[in-house]
Every structure is written in structure tokens, then in C-alpha cells.
């Protein structure tokens, strides 16, 4: 489990996600730099919704596992999505609306 599963809600410390393609890049970046699977994203709004996205490159085609987390970092539900399904997910909708953020990655070590 990723140690940063509970991002603080200080929005000045969260990085905005600019494009849908950034989500894939940010997940891969986090996995390489931290050695942990997945990256946390926050949908900012009246309620901050927290998700962790895992990249699964194996198989054809690659897929994503999206976990909805509670404020304690516990998994509430999980979705397994093919890449072609992901643009319909609420994370992408939030990104388009300018409401998707992610905590900066802390290098493990």
C-alpha cells in the first residue's frame, strides 16, 4: 500500500492535473520514483473524493485499476478498466472541469 494514501487537504500542496494523458504519466512517474504501485488523485469540490490509480501494463491491452478511498486511505471500492473505458470515468470528468489534483511524489529511499 502506498504510504501517501491520505493526502492532506491543503490545496496549495496539490498539483493540478492538466490533461487526461497526464493521469497515465503521473501514475507511472509515481510508481517509478516511489517503488509503490499507484498514485493518489483528489477530486476537489464540496467533498474531496480520493482515488488511487494503478497502471497494469501486462496483457493486451493495458488496463487501470481505480480504487475509491476513504479519508483514512482504506479502499471503498475498486474498478478494473481498459484504457478505452477510462475517458468515461469521473476522474477524467473532474480533470476536464479543472477539479483533479494529485499530491507531489516523494522519492522513496
mmCIF file of N, CA, C and O in Angstrom:
data_model
loop_
_atom_site.group_PDB
_atom_site.id
_atom_site.type_symbol
_atom_site.label_atom_id
_atom_site.label_comp_id
_atom_site.label_asym_id
_atom_site.label_seq_id
_atom_site.Cartn_x
_atom_site.Cartn_y
_atom_site.Cartn_z
ATOM 1 N N UNK A 1 0.833 -1.180 0.000
ATOM 2 C CA UNK A 1 0.000 0.000 0.000
ATOM 3 C C UNK A 1 0.872 1.235 0.000
ATOM 4 O O UNK A 1 1.905 1.286 0.634
ATOM 5 N N UNK A 2 0.494 2.227 -0.725
ATOM 6 C CA UNK A 2 1.252 3.455 -0.831
ATOM 7 C C UNK A 2 1.164 4.241 0.462
ATOM 8 O O UNK A 2 0.109 4.402 1.053
ATOM 9 N N UNK A 3 2.284 4.763 0.945
ATOM 10 C CA UNK A 3 2.296 5.449 2.222
ATOM 11 C C UNK A 3 1.600 6.803 2.167
ATOM 12 O O UNK A 3 1.201 7.330 3.189
ATOM 13 N N UNK A 4 1.447 7.389 1.006
ATOM 14 C CA UNK A 4 0.812 8.698 0.877
ATOM 15 C C UNK A 4 -0.661 8.573 0.527
ATOM 16 O O UNK A 4 -1.208 9.394 -0.186
ATOM 17 N N UNK A 5 -1.341 7.567 1.038
ATOM 18 C CA UNK A 5 -2.740 7.335 0.690
ATOM 19 C C UNK A 5 -3.658 8.405 1.246
ATOM 20 O O UNK A 5 -4.755 8.584 0.769
ATOM 21 N N UNK A 6 -3.210 9.145 2.237
ATOM 22 C CA UNK A 6 -4.038 10.184 2.827
ATOM 23 C C UNK A 6 -3.430 11.536 2.530
ATOM 24 O O UNK A 6 -2.671 12.075 3.328
ATOM 25 N N UNK A 7 -3.731 12.126 1.380
ATOM 26 C CA UNK A 7 -3.171 13.433 1.099
ATOM 27 C C UNK A 7 -3.776 14.447 2.047
ATOM 28 O O UNK A 7 -4.939 14.354 2.404
ATOM 29 N N UNK A 8 -2.946 15.409 2.507
ATOM 30 C CA UNK A 8 -3.567 16.449 3.310
ATOM 31 C C UNK A 8 -4.416 17.284 2.370
ATOM 32 O O UNK A 8 -4.225 17.294 1.171
ATOM 33 N N UNK A 9 -5.398 17.934 2.910
ATOM 34 C CA UNK A 9 -6.338 18.655 2.061
ATOM 35 C C UNK A 9 -5.953 20.108 1.873
ATOM 36 O O UNK A 9 -6.783 20.932 1.521
ATOM 37 N N UNK A 10 -4.670 20.437 2.083
ATOM 38 C CA UNK A 10 -4.169 21.774 1.805
ATOM 39 C C UNK A 10 -3.991 21.872 0.297
ATOM 40 O O UNK A 10 -3.024 21.375 -0.257
ATOM 41 N N UNK A 11 -4.945 22.509 -0.372
ATOM 42 C CA UNK A 11 -4.941 22.519 -1.834
ATOM 43 C C UNK A 11 -3.723 23.212 -2.416
ATOM 44 O O UNK A 11 -3.376 22.987 -3.567
ATOM 45 N N UNK A 12 -3.014 24.032 -1.637
ATOM 46 C CA UNK A 12 -1.812 24.672 -2.151
ATOM 47 C C UNK A 12 -0.685 23.667 -2.339
ATOM 48 O O UNK A 12 0.256 23.936 -3.061
ATOM 49 N N UNK A 13 -0.802 22.493 -1.698
ATOM 50 C CA UNK A 13 0.232 21.466 -1.817
ATOM 51 C C UNK A 13 -0.121 20.430 -2.872
ATOM 52 O O UNK A 13 0.662 19.538 -3.136
ATOM 53 N N UNK A 14 -1.287 20.504 -3.463
ATOM 54 C CA UNK A 14 -1.696 19.564 -4.502
ATOM 55 C C UNK A 14 -1.364 20.141 -5.872
ATOM 56 O O UNK A 14 -1.481 21.344 -6.093
ATOM 57 N N UNK A 15 -0.976 19.266 -6.786
ATOM 58 C CA UNK A 15 -0.646 19.675 -8.150
ATOM 59 C C UNK A 15 -1.856 19.472 -9.051
ATOM 60 O O UNK A 15 -2.474 18.407 -9.021
ATOM 61 N N UNK A 16 -2.200 20.453 -9.875
ATOM 62 C CA UNK A 16 -3.319 20.259 -10.799
ATOM 63 C C UNK A 16 -2.949 19.285 -11.907
ATOM 64 O O UNK A 16 -1.802 19.232 -12.352
ATOM 65 N N UNK A 17 -3.916 18.494 -12.338
ATOM 66 C CA UNK A 17 -3.724 17.572 -13.459
ATOM 67 C C UNK A 17 -4.268 18.286 -14.692
ATOM 68 O O UNK A 17 -5.448 18.612 -14.757
ATOM 69 N N UNK A 18 -3.412 18.532 -15.670
ATOM 70 C CA UNK A 18 -3.754 19.388 -16.800
ATOM 71 C C UNK A 18 -4.521 18.696 -17.924
ATOM 72 O O UNK A 18 -5.407 19.284 -18.517
ATOM 73 N N UNK A 19 -4.132 17.468 -18.261
ATOM 74 C CA UNK A 19 -4.763 16.761 -19.379
ATOM 75 C C UNK A 19 -5.065 15.318 -18.977
ATOM 76 O O UNK A 19 -4.441 14.786 -18.052
ATOM 77 N N UNK A 20 -5.984 14.651 -19.674
ATOM 78 C CA UNK A 20 -6.242 13.231 -19.367
ATOM 79 C C UNK A 20 -4.982 12.373 -19.510
ATOM 80 O O UNK A 20 -4.778 11.438 -18.740
ATOM 81 N N UNK A 21 -4.128 12.702 -20.465
ATOM 82 C CA UNK A 21 -2.896 11.938 -20.667
ATOM 83 C C UNK A 21 -1.955 12.072 -19.475
ATOM 84 O O UNK A 21 -1.143 11.180 -19.219
ATOM 85 N N UNK A 22 -2.052 13.186 -18.740
ATOM 86 C CA UNK A 22 -1.215 13.379 -17.558
ATOM 87 C C UNK A 22 -1.493 12.326 -16.492
ATOM 88 O O UNK A 22 -0.607 11.979 -15.722
ATOM 89 N N UNK A 23 -2.715 11.839 -16.418
ATOM 90 C CA UNK A 23 -3.059 10.850 -15.392
ATOM 91 C C UNK A 23 -2.172 9.612 -15.561
ATOM 92 O O UNK A 23 -1.551 9.146 -14.605
ATOM 93 N N UNK A 24 -2.092 9.085 -16.774
ATOM 94 C CA UNK A 24 -1.252 7.910 -17.042
ATOM 95 C C UNK A 24 0.207 8.211 -16.714
ATOM 96 O O UNK A 24 0.871 7.427 -16.026
ATOM 97 N N UNK A 25 0.703 9.357 -17.175
ATOM 98 C CA UNK A 25 2.092 9.735 -16.911
ATOM 99 C C UNK A 25 2.363 9.838 -15.411
ATOM 100 O O UNK A 25 3.364 9.326 -14.908
ATOM 101 N N UNK A 26 1.471 10.514 -14.680
ATOM 102 C CA UNK A 26 1.663 10.726 -13.246
ATOM 103 C C UNK A 26 1.646 9.415 -12.470
ATOM 104 O O UNK A 26 2.401 9.245 -11.505
ATOM 105 N N UNK A 27 0.794 8.470 -12.877
ATOM 106 C CA UNK A 27 0.765 7.156 -12.224
ATOM 107 C C UNK A 27 2.097 6.448 -12.445
ATOM 108 O O UNK A 27 2.717 5.944 -11.499
ATOM 109 N N UNK A 28 2.558 6.413 -13.680
ATOM 110 C CA UNK A 28 3.824 5.744 -13.989
ATOM 111 C C UNK A 28 4.985 6.426 -13.275
ATOM 112 O O UNK A 28 5.872 5.758 -12.734
ATOM 113 N N UNK A 29 5.004 7.755 -13.258
ATOM 114 C CA UNK A 29 6.061 8.510 -12.579
ATOM 115 C C UNK A 29 6.128 8.123 -11.100
ATOM 116 O O UNK A 29 7.191 7.841 -10.563
ATOM 117 N N UNK A 30 4.981 8.104 -10.459
ATOM 118 C CA UNK A 30 4.922 7.767 -9.042
ATOM 119 C C UNK A 30 5.433 6.363 -8.784
ATOM 120 O O UNK A 30 6.195 6.131 -7.835
ATOM 121 N N UNK A 31 5.029 5.411 -9.619
ATOM 122 C CA UNK A 31 5.441 4.026 -9.433
ATOM 123 C C UNK A 31 6.952 3.875 -9.594
ATOM 124 O O UNK A 31 7.581 3.126 -8.849
ATOM 125 N N UNK A 32 7.543 4.613 -10.530
ATOM 126 C CA UNK A 32 8.990 4.548 -10.736
ATOM 127 C C UNK A 32 9.737 5.211 -9.580
ATOM 128 O O UNK A 32 10.695 4.658 -9.042
ATOM 129 N N UNK A 33 9.294 6.391 -9.158
ATOM 130 C CA UNK A 33 10.010 7.146 -8.133
ATOM 131 C C UNK A 33 9.838 6.588 -6.725
ATOM 132 O O UNK A 33 10.752 6.670 -5.914
ATOM 133 N N UNK A 34 8.680 6.020 -6.428
ATOM 134 C CA UNK A 34 8.423 5.559 -5.059
ATOM 135 C C UNK A 34 8.619 4.062 -4.879
ATOM 136 O O UNK A 34 8.794 3.602 -3.757
ATOM 137 N N UNK A 35 8.529 3.311 -5.963
ATOM 138 C CA UNK A 35 8.586 1.862 -5.854
ATOM 139 C C UNK A 35 7.273 1.246 -5.405
ATOM 140 O O UNK A 35 7.197 0.048 -5.171
ATOM 141 N N UNK A 36 6.223 2.075 -5.259
ATOM 142 C CA UNK A 36 4.899 1.601 -4.853
ATOM 143 C C UNK A 36 3.951 1.681 -6.040
ATOM 144 O O UNK A 36 4.039 2.596 -6.855
ATOM 145 N N UNK A 37 3.035 0.754 -6.096
ATOM 146 C CA UNK A 37 2.034 0.746 -7.154
ATOM 147 C C UNK A 37 0.994 1.837 -6.896
ATOM 148 O O UNK A 37 0.534 2.019 -5.776
ATOM 149 N N UNK A 38 0.640 2.561 -7.940
ATOM 150 C CA UNK A 38 -0.458 3.509 -7.875
ATOM 151 C C UNK A 38 -0.072 4.916 -7.493
ATOM 152 O O UNK A 38 1.040 5.189 -7.052
ATOM 153 N N UNK A 39 -1.027 5.819 -7.723
ATOM 154 C CA UNK A 39 -0.877 7.226 -7.341
ATOM 155 C C UNK A 39 -2.230 7.740 -6.886
ATOM 156 O O UNK A 39 -3.262 7.379 -7.437
ATOM 157 N N UNK A 40 -2.196 8.602 -5.907
ATOM 158 C CA UNK A 40 -3.410 9.177 -5.343
ATOM 159 C C UNK A 40 -3.804 10.423 -6.129
ATOM 160 O O UNK A 40 -2.948 11.241 -6.495
ATOM 161 N N UNK A 41 -5.114 10.545 -6.388
ATOM 162 C CA UNK A 41 -5.693 11.730 -7.020
ATOM 163 C C UNK A 41 -6.861 12.199 -6.173
ATOM 164 O O UNK A 41 -7.546 11.390 -5.547
ATOM 165 N N UNK A 42 -7.083 13.501 -6.151
ATOM 166 C CA UNK A 42 -8.161 14.088 -5.369
ATOM 167 C C UNK A 42 -9.050 14.900 -6.294
ATOM 168 O O UNK A 42 -8.561 15.749 -7.045
ATOM 169 N N UNK A 43 -10.353 14.615 -6.237
ATOM 170 C CA UNK A 43 -11.330 15.454 -6.929
ATOM 171 C C UNK A 43 -11.766 16.503 -5.923
ATOM 172 O O UNK A 43 -12.358 16.189 -4.892
ATOM 173 N N UNK A 44 -11.429 17.742 -6.216
ATOM 174 C CA UNK A 44 -11.737 18.841 -5.314
ATOM 175 C C UNK A 44 -13.150 19.339 -5.580
ATOM 176 O O UNK A 44 -13.551 19.549 -6.709
ATOM 177 N N UNK A 45 -13.896 19.534 -4.530
ATOM 178 C CA UNK A 45 -15.263 20.030 -4.626
ATOM 179 C C UNK A 45 -15.821 20.158 -3.230
ATOM 180 O O UNK A 45 -15.074 20.275 -2.262
ATOM 181 N N UNK A 46 -17.123 20.134 -3.101
ATOM 182 C CA UNK A 46 -17.749 20.208 -1.783
ATOM 183 C C UNK A 46 -17.220 19.090 -0.887
ATOM 184 O O UNK A 46 -16.924 19.312 0.282
ATOM 185 N N UNK A 47 -17.103 17.903 -1.424
ATOM 186 C CA UNK A 47 -16.457 16.774 -0.754
ATOM 187 C C UNK A 47 -15.224 16.435 -1.564
ATOM 188 O O UNK A 47 -15.297 16.317 -2.783
ATOM 189 N N UNK A 48 -14.090 16.283 -0.914
ATOM 190 C CA UNK A 48 -12.894 15.848 -1.626
ATOM 191 C C UNK A 48 -12.959 14.343 -1.771
ATOM 192 O O UNK A 48 -12.982 13.627 -0.777
ATOM 193 N N UNK A 49 -13.026 13.864 -3.005
ATOM 194 C CA UNK A 49 -13.067 12.429 -3.286
ATOM 195 C C UNK A 49 -11.651 11.966 -3.594
ATOM 196 O O UNK A 49 -10.955 12.578 -4.413
ATOM 197 N N UNK A 50 -11.231 10.897 -2.955
ATOM 198 C CA UNK A 50 -9.860 10.411 -3.090
ATOM 199 C C UNK A 50 -9.867 9.084 -3.840
ATOM 200 O O UNK A 50 -10.637 8.180 -3.520
ATOM 201 N N UNK A 51 -8.992 8.994 -4.837
ATOM 202 C CA UNK A 51 -8.837 7.774 -5.638
ATOM 203 C C UNK A 51 -7.360 7.413 -5.708
ATOM 204 O O UNK A 51 -6.487 8.281 -5.636
ATOM 205 N N UNK A 52 -7.079 6.135 -5.887
ATOM 206 C CA UNK A 52 -5.729 5.679 -6.202
ATOM 207 C C UNK A 52 -5.831 4.913 -7.510
ATOM 208 O O UNK A 52 -6.670 4.021 -7.653
ATOM 209 N N UNK A 53 -4.972 5.271 -8.462
ATOM 210 C CA UNK A 53 -4.983 4.650 -9.784
ATOM 211 C C UNK A 53 -3.706 3.840 -9.957
ATOM 212 O O UNK A 53 -2.609 4.331 -9.691
ATOM 213 N N UNK A 54 -3.866 2.575 -10.380
ATOM 214 C CA UNK A 54 -2.750 1.669 -10.641
ATOM 215 C C UNK A 54 -2.714 1.374 -12.141
ATOM 216 O O UNK A 54 -3.753 1.121 -12.750
ATOM 217 N N UNK A 55 -1.524 1.352 -12.700
ATOM 218 C CA UNK A 55 -1.308 1.029 -14.107
ATOM 219 C C UNK A 55 -0.935 -0.436 -14.219
ATOM 220 O O UNK A 55 -0.061 -0.921 -13.498
ATOM 221 N N UNK A 56 -1.607 -1.158 -15.106
ATOM 222 C CA UNK A 56 -1.309 -2.579 -15.332
ATOM 223 C C UNK A 56 -0.922 -2.755 -16.797
ATOM 224 O O UNK A 56 -1.781 -2.921 -17.660
ATOM 225 N N UNK A 57 0.394 -2.708 -17.098
ATOM 226 C CA UNK A 57 0.828 -2.796 -18.489
ATOM 227 C C UNK A 57 0.729 -4.183 -19.090
ATOM 228 O O UNK A 57 0.696 -4.323 -20.297
ATOM 229 N N UNK A 58 0.655 -5.225 -18.274
ATOM 230 C CA UNK A 58 0.607 -6.588 -18.804
ATOM 231 C C UNK A 58 -0.696 -6.879 -19.509
ATOM 232 O O UNK A 58 -1.727 -6.276 -19.243
ATOM 233 N N UNK A 59 -0.628 -7.795 -20.428
ATOM 234 C CA UNK A 59 -1.836 -8.161 -21.164
ATOM 235 C C UNK A 59 -2.102 -7.210 -22.316
ATOM 236 O O UNK A 59 -1.455 -6.201 -22.469
ATOM 237 N N UNK A 60 -3.047 -7.551 -23.120
ATOM 238 C CA UNK A 60 -3.410 -6.723 -24.268
ATOM 239 C C UNK A 60 -4.883 -6.413 -24.178
ATOM 240 O O UNK A 60 -5.681 -7.330 -24.169
ATOM 241 N N UNK A 61 -5.300 -5.220 -24.116
ATOM 242 C CA UNK A 61 -4.491 -4.013 -23.919
ATOM 243 C C UNK A 61 -4.189 -3.792 -22.444
ATOM 244 O O UNK A 61 -4.684 -4.505 -21.578
ATOM 245 N N UNK A 62 -3.382 -2.759 -22.180
ATOM 246 C CA UNK A 62 -3.091 -2.377 -20.800
ATOM 247 C C UNK A 62 -4.378 -1.951 -20.111
ATOM 248 O O UNK A 62 -5.344 -1.570 -20.756
ATOM 249 N N UNK A 63 -4.376 -2.016 -18.785
ATOM 250 C CA UNK A 63 -5.576 -1.651 -18.043
ATOM 251 C C UNK A 63 -5.207 -0.818 -16.819
ATOM 252 O O UNK A 63 -4.036 -0.677 -16.468
ATOM 253 N N UNK A 64 -6.228 -0.285 -16.184
ATOM 254 C CA UNK A 64 -6.072 0.509 -14.975
ATOM 255 C C UNK A 64 -6.949 -0.072 -13.879
ATOM 256 O O UNK A 64 -8.051 -0.544 -14.151
ATOM 257 N N UNK A 65 -6.445 -0.034 -12.658
ATOM 258 C CA UNK A 65 -7.275 -0.361 -11.505
ATOM 259 C C UNK A 65 -7.486 0.945 -10.753
ATOM 260 O O UNK A 65 -6.526 1.632 -10.392
ATOM 261 N N UNK A 66 -8.735 1.310 -10.550
ATOM 262 C CA UNK A 66 -9.083 2.562 -9.883
ATOM 263 C C UNK A 66 -9.747 2.210 -8.557
ATOM 264 O O UNK A 66 -10.763 1.520 -8.528
ATOM 265 N N UNK A 67 -9.150 2.687 -7.475
ATOM 266 C CA UNK A 67 -9.680 2.432 -6.144
ATOM 267 C C UNK A 67 -10.224 3.733 -5.554
ATOM 268 O O UNK A 67 -9.533 4.743 -5.553
ATOM 269 N N UNK A 68 -11.438 3.710 -5.078
ATOM 270 C CA UNK A 68 -12.019 4.845 -4.343
ATOM 271 C C UNK A 68 -11.625 4.643 -2.890
ATOM 272 O O UNK A 68 -11.823 3.560 -2.333
ATOM 273 N N UNK A 69 -11.012 5.664 -2.270
ATOM 274 C CA UNK A 69 -10.516 5.564 -0.906
ATOM 275 C C UNK A 69 -11.337 6.429 0.039
ATOM 276 O O UNK A 69 -11.874 7.461 -0.363
ATOM 277 N N UNK A 70 -11.384 6.006 1.307
ATOM 278 C CA UNK A 70 -11.985 6.882 2.307
ATOM 279 C C UNK A 70 -10.888 7.820 2.821
ATOM 280 O O UNK A 70 -9.726 7.747 2.384
ATOM 281 N N UNK A 71 -11.233 8.711 3.750
ATOM 282 C CA UNK A 71 -10.254 9.690 4.242
ATOM 283 C C UNK A 71 -9.111 9.054 5.013
ATOM 284 O O UNK A 71 -8.083 9.687 5.218
ATOM 285 N N UNK A 72 -9.271 7.805 5.416
ATOM 286 C CA UNK A 72 -8.209 7.078 6.105
ATOM 287 C C UNK A 72 -7.322 6.275 5.169
ATOM 288 O O UNK A 72 -6.421 5.584 5.604
ATOM 289 N N UNK A 73 -7.593 6.331 3.872
ATOM 290 C CA UNK A 73 -6.798 5.593 2.895
ATOM 291 C C UNK A 73 -7.253 4.169 2.670
ATOM 292 O O UNK A 73 -6.593 3.407 1.968
ATOM 293 N N UNK A 74 -8.390 3.782 3.231
ATOM 294 C CA UNK A 74 -8.916 2.427 3.035
ATOM 295 C C UNK A 74 -9.728 2.368 1.745
ATOM 296 O O UNK A 74 -10.462 3.299 1.420
ATOM 297 N N UNK A 75 -9.615 1.259 1.042
ATOM 298 C CA UNK A 75 -10.306 1.076 -0.229
ATOM 299 C C UNK A 75 -11.794 0.842 0.029
ATOM 300 O O UNK A 75 -12.170 -0.061 0.768
ATOM 301 N N UNK A 76 -12.630 1.677 -0.600
ATOM 302 C CA UNK A 76 -14.081 1.525 -0.506
ATOM 303 C C UNK A 76 -14.620 0.672 -1.643
ATOM 304 O O UNK A 76 -15.534 -0.116 -1.453
ATOM 305 N N UNK A 77 -14.082 0.868 -2.838
ATOM 306 C CA UNK A 77 -14.476 0.055 -3.996
ATOM 307 C C UNK A 77 -13.362 0.108 -5.034
ATOM 308 O O UNK A 77 -12.509 0.992 -5.005
ATOM 309 N N UNK A 78 -13.382 -0.864 -5.933
ATOM 310 C CA UNK A 78 -12.350 -0.987 -6.958
ATOM 311 C C UNK A 78 -13.001 -1.223 -8.311
ATOM 312 O O UNK A 78 -13.961 -1.977 -8.418
ATOM 313 N N UNK A 79 -12.463 -0.569 -9.332
ATOM 314 C CA UNK A 79 -12.892 -0.796 -10.712
ATOM 315 C C UNK A 79 -11.678 -1.181 -11.535
ATOM 316 O O UNK A 79 -10.619 -0.563 -11.407
ATOM 317 N N UNK A 80 -11.819 -2.181 -12.378
ATOM 318 C CA UNK A 80 -10.789 -2.559 -13.339
ATOM 319 C C UNK A 80 -11.257 -2.038 -14.688
ATOM 320 O O UNK A 80 -12.343 -2.407 -15.150
ATOM 321 N N UNK A 81 -10.475 -1.160 -15.308
ATOM 322 C CA UNK A 81 -10.889 -0.521 -16.559
ATOM 323 C C UNK A 81 -9.863 -0.744 -17.661
ATOM 324 O O UNK A 81 -8.655 -0.671 -17.411
ATOM 325 N N UNK A 82 -10.349 -0.977 -18.855
ATOM 326 C CA UNK A 82 -9.484 -0.969 -20.026
ATOM 327 C C UNK A 82 -9.196 0.499 -20.371
ATOM 328 O O UNK A 82 -9.970 1.387 -20.004
ATOM 329 N N UNK A 83 -8.104 0.753 -21.052
ATOM 330 C CA UNK A 83 -7.752 2.142 -21.374
ATOM 331 C C UNK A 83 -8.856 2.866 -22.133
ATOM 332 O O UNK A 83 -9.109 4.046 -21.897
ATOM 333 N N UNK A 84 -9.549 2.168 -23.010
ATOM 334 C CA UNK A 84 -10.595 2.808 -23.804
ATOM 335 C C UNK A 84 -11.813 3.155 -22.953
ATOM 336 O O UNK A 84 -12.622 3.998 -23.327
ATOM 337 N N UNK A 85 -11.959 2.536 -21.775
ATOM 338 C CA UNK A 85 -13.072 2.839 -20.870
ATOM 339 C C UNK A 85 -12.771 4.030 -19.952
ATOM 340 O O UNK A 85 -13.685 4.688 -19.466
ATOM 341 N N UNK A 86 -11.513 4.294 -19.708
ATOM 342 C CA UNK A 86 -11.121 5.290 -18.714
ATOM 343 C C UNK A 86 -11.613 6.711 -19.011
ATOM 344 O O UNK A 86 -11.976 7.422 -18.073
ATOM 345 N N UNK A 87 -11.672 7.171 -20.260
ATOM 346 C CA UNK A 87 -12.155 8.541 -20.502
ATOM 347 C C UNK A 87 -13.565 8.822 -19.984
ATOM 348 O O UNK A 87 -13.933 9.971 -19.793
ATOM 349 N N UNK A 88 -14.337 7.769 -19.717
ATOM 350 C CA UNK A 88 -15.694 7.948 -19.184
ATOM 351 C C UNK A 88 -15.716 8.000 -17.652
ATOM 352 O O UNK A 88 -16.772 8.240 -17.059
ATOM 353 N N UNK A 89 -14.581 7.791 -17.010
ATOM 354 C CA UNK A 89 -14.529 7.761 -15.545
ATOM 355 C C UNK A 89 -14.624 9.182 -14.980
ATOM 356 O O UNK A 89 -14.209 10.151 -15.607
ATOM 357 N N UNK A 90 -15.130 9.297 -13.755
ATOM 358 C CA UNK A 90 -15.296 10.606 -13.112
ATOM 359 C C UNK A 90 -13.970 11.325 -12.883
ATOM 360 O O UNK A 90 -13.943 12.556 -12.791
ATOM 361 N N UNK A 91 -12.851 10.595 -12.830
ATOM 362 C CA UNK A 91 -11.550 11.263 -12.710
ATOM 363 C C UNK A 91 -11.263 12.127 -13.927
ATOM 364 O O UNK A 91 -10.776 13.252 -13.797
ATOM 365 N N UNK A 92 -11.566 11.617 -15.103
ATOM 366 C CA UNK A 92 -11.334 12.390 -16.325
ATOM 367 C C UNK A 92 -12.317 13.553 -16.404
ATOM 368 O O UNK A 92 -11.951 14.668 -16.784
ATOM 369 N N UNK A 93 -13.565 13.314 -16.017
ATOM 370 C CA UNK A 93 -14.546 14.401 -15.992
ATOM 371 C C UNK A 93 -14.085 15.520 -15.063
ATOM 372 O O UNK A 93 -14.203 16.702 -15.389
ATOM 373 N N UNK A 94 -13.544 15.165 -13.896
ATOM 374 C CA UNK A 94 -13.041 16.160 -12.947
ATOM 375 C C UNK A 94 -11.845 16.902 -13.524
ATOM 376 O O UNK A 94 -11.700 18.116 -13.341
ATOM 377 N N UNK A 95 -10.975 16.184 -14.236
ATOM 378 C CA UNK A 95 -9.810 16.831 -14.845
ATOM 379 C C UNK A 95 -10.255 17.872 -15.862
ATOM 380 O O UNK A 95 -9.756 18.989 -15.863
ATOM 381 N N UNK A 96 -11.216 17.518 -16.699
ATOM 382 C CA UNK A 96 -11.722 18.448 -17.714
ATOM 383 C C UNK A 96 -12.314 19.692 -17.045
ATOM 384 O O UNK A 96 -12.175 20.809 -17.545
ATOM 385 N N UNK A 97 -12.939 19.510 -15.873
ATOM 386 C CA UNK A 97 -13.548 20.629 -15.147
ATOM 387 C C UNK A 97 -12.535 21.399 -14.294
ATOM 388 O O UNK A 97 -12.905 22.362 -13.623
ATOM 389 N N UNK A 98 -11.265 20.984 -14.315
ATOM 390 C CA UNK A 98 -10.244 21.669 -13.533
ATOM 391 C C UNK A 98 -10.291 21.339 -12.052
ATOM 392 O O UNK A 98 -9.793 22.117 -11.230
ATOM 393 N N UNK A 99 -10.861 20.178 -11.693
ATOM 394 C CA UNK A 99 -11.023 19.810 -10.294
ATOM 395 C C UNK A 99 -10.194 18.597 -9.873
ATOM 396 O O UNK A 99 -10.408 18.062 -8.793
ATOM 397 N N UNK A 100 -9.241 18.167 -10.709
ATOM 398 C CA UNK A 100 -8.443 16.981 -10.378
ATOM 399 C C UNK A 100 -7.029 17.402 -9.987
ATOM 400 O O UNK A 100 -6.362 18.148 -10.709
ATOM 401 N N UNK A 101 -6.603 16.886 -8.820
ATOM 402 C CA UNK A 101 -5.295 17.231 -8.277
ATOM 403 C C UNK A 101 -4.617 15.969 -7.761
ATOM 404 O O UNK A 101 -5.260 14.942 -7.536
ATOM 405 N N UNK A 102 -3.288 16.068 -7.558
ATOM 406 C CA UNK A 102 -2.522 14.961 -7.007
ATOM 407 C C UNK A 102 -1.437 15.522 -6.099
ATOM 408 O O UNK A 102 -0.890 16.606 -6.379
ATOM 409 N N UNK A 103 -1.134 14.842 -5.005
ATOM 410 C CA UNK A 103 -0.026 15.301 -4.155
ATOM 411 C C UNK A 103 1.308 15.103 -4.878
ATOM 412 O O UNK A 103 1.427 14.192 -5.706
ATOM 413 N N UNK A 104 2.291 15.931 -4.587
ATOM 414 C CA UNK A 104 3.610 15.711 -5.184
ATOM 415 C C UNK A 104 4.158 14.369 -4.736
ATOM 416 O O UNK A 104 3.847 13.881 -3.648
ATOM 417 N N UNK A 105 4.990 13.771 -5.573
ATOM 418 C CA UNK A 105 5.597 12.477 -5.261
ATOM 419 C C UNK A 105 6.829 12.706 -4.399
ATOM 420 O O UNK A 105 7.630 13.587 -4.675
ATOM 421 N N UNK A 106 6.935 11.878 -3.371
ATOM 422 C CA UNK A 106 8.142 11.883 -2.551
ATOM 423 C C UNK A 106 8.968 10.677 -2.928
ATOM 424 O O UNK A 106 8.483 9.554 -2.851
ATOM 425 N N UNK A 107 10.175 10.926 -3.346
ATOM 426 C CA UNK A 107 11.080 9.838 -3.751
ATOM 427 C C UNK A 107 11.330 8.916 -2.572
ATOM 428 O O UNK A 107 11.608 9.362 -1.470
ATOM 429 N N UNK A 108 11.186 7.608 -2.802
ATOM 430 C CA UNK A 108 11.363 6.606 -1.762
ATOM 431 C C UNK A 108 12.871 6.351 -1.577
ATOM 432 O O UNK A 108 13.579 6.161 -2.537
ATOM 433 N N UNK A 109 13.317 6.330 -0.353
ATOM 434 C CA UNK A 109 14.722 5.980 -0.138
ATOM 435 C C UNK A 109 15.395 6.782 0.865
ATOM 436 O O UNK A 109 15.347 7.344 1.749
#
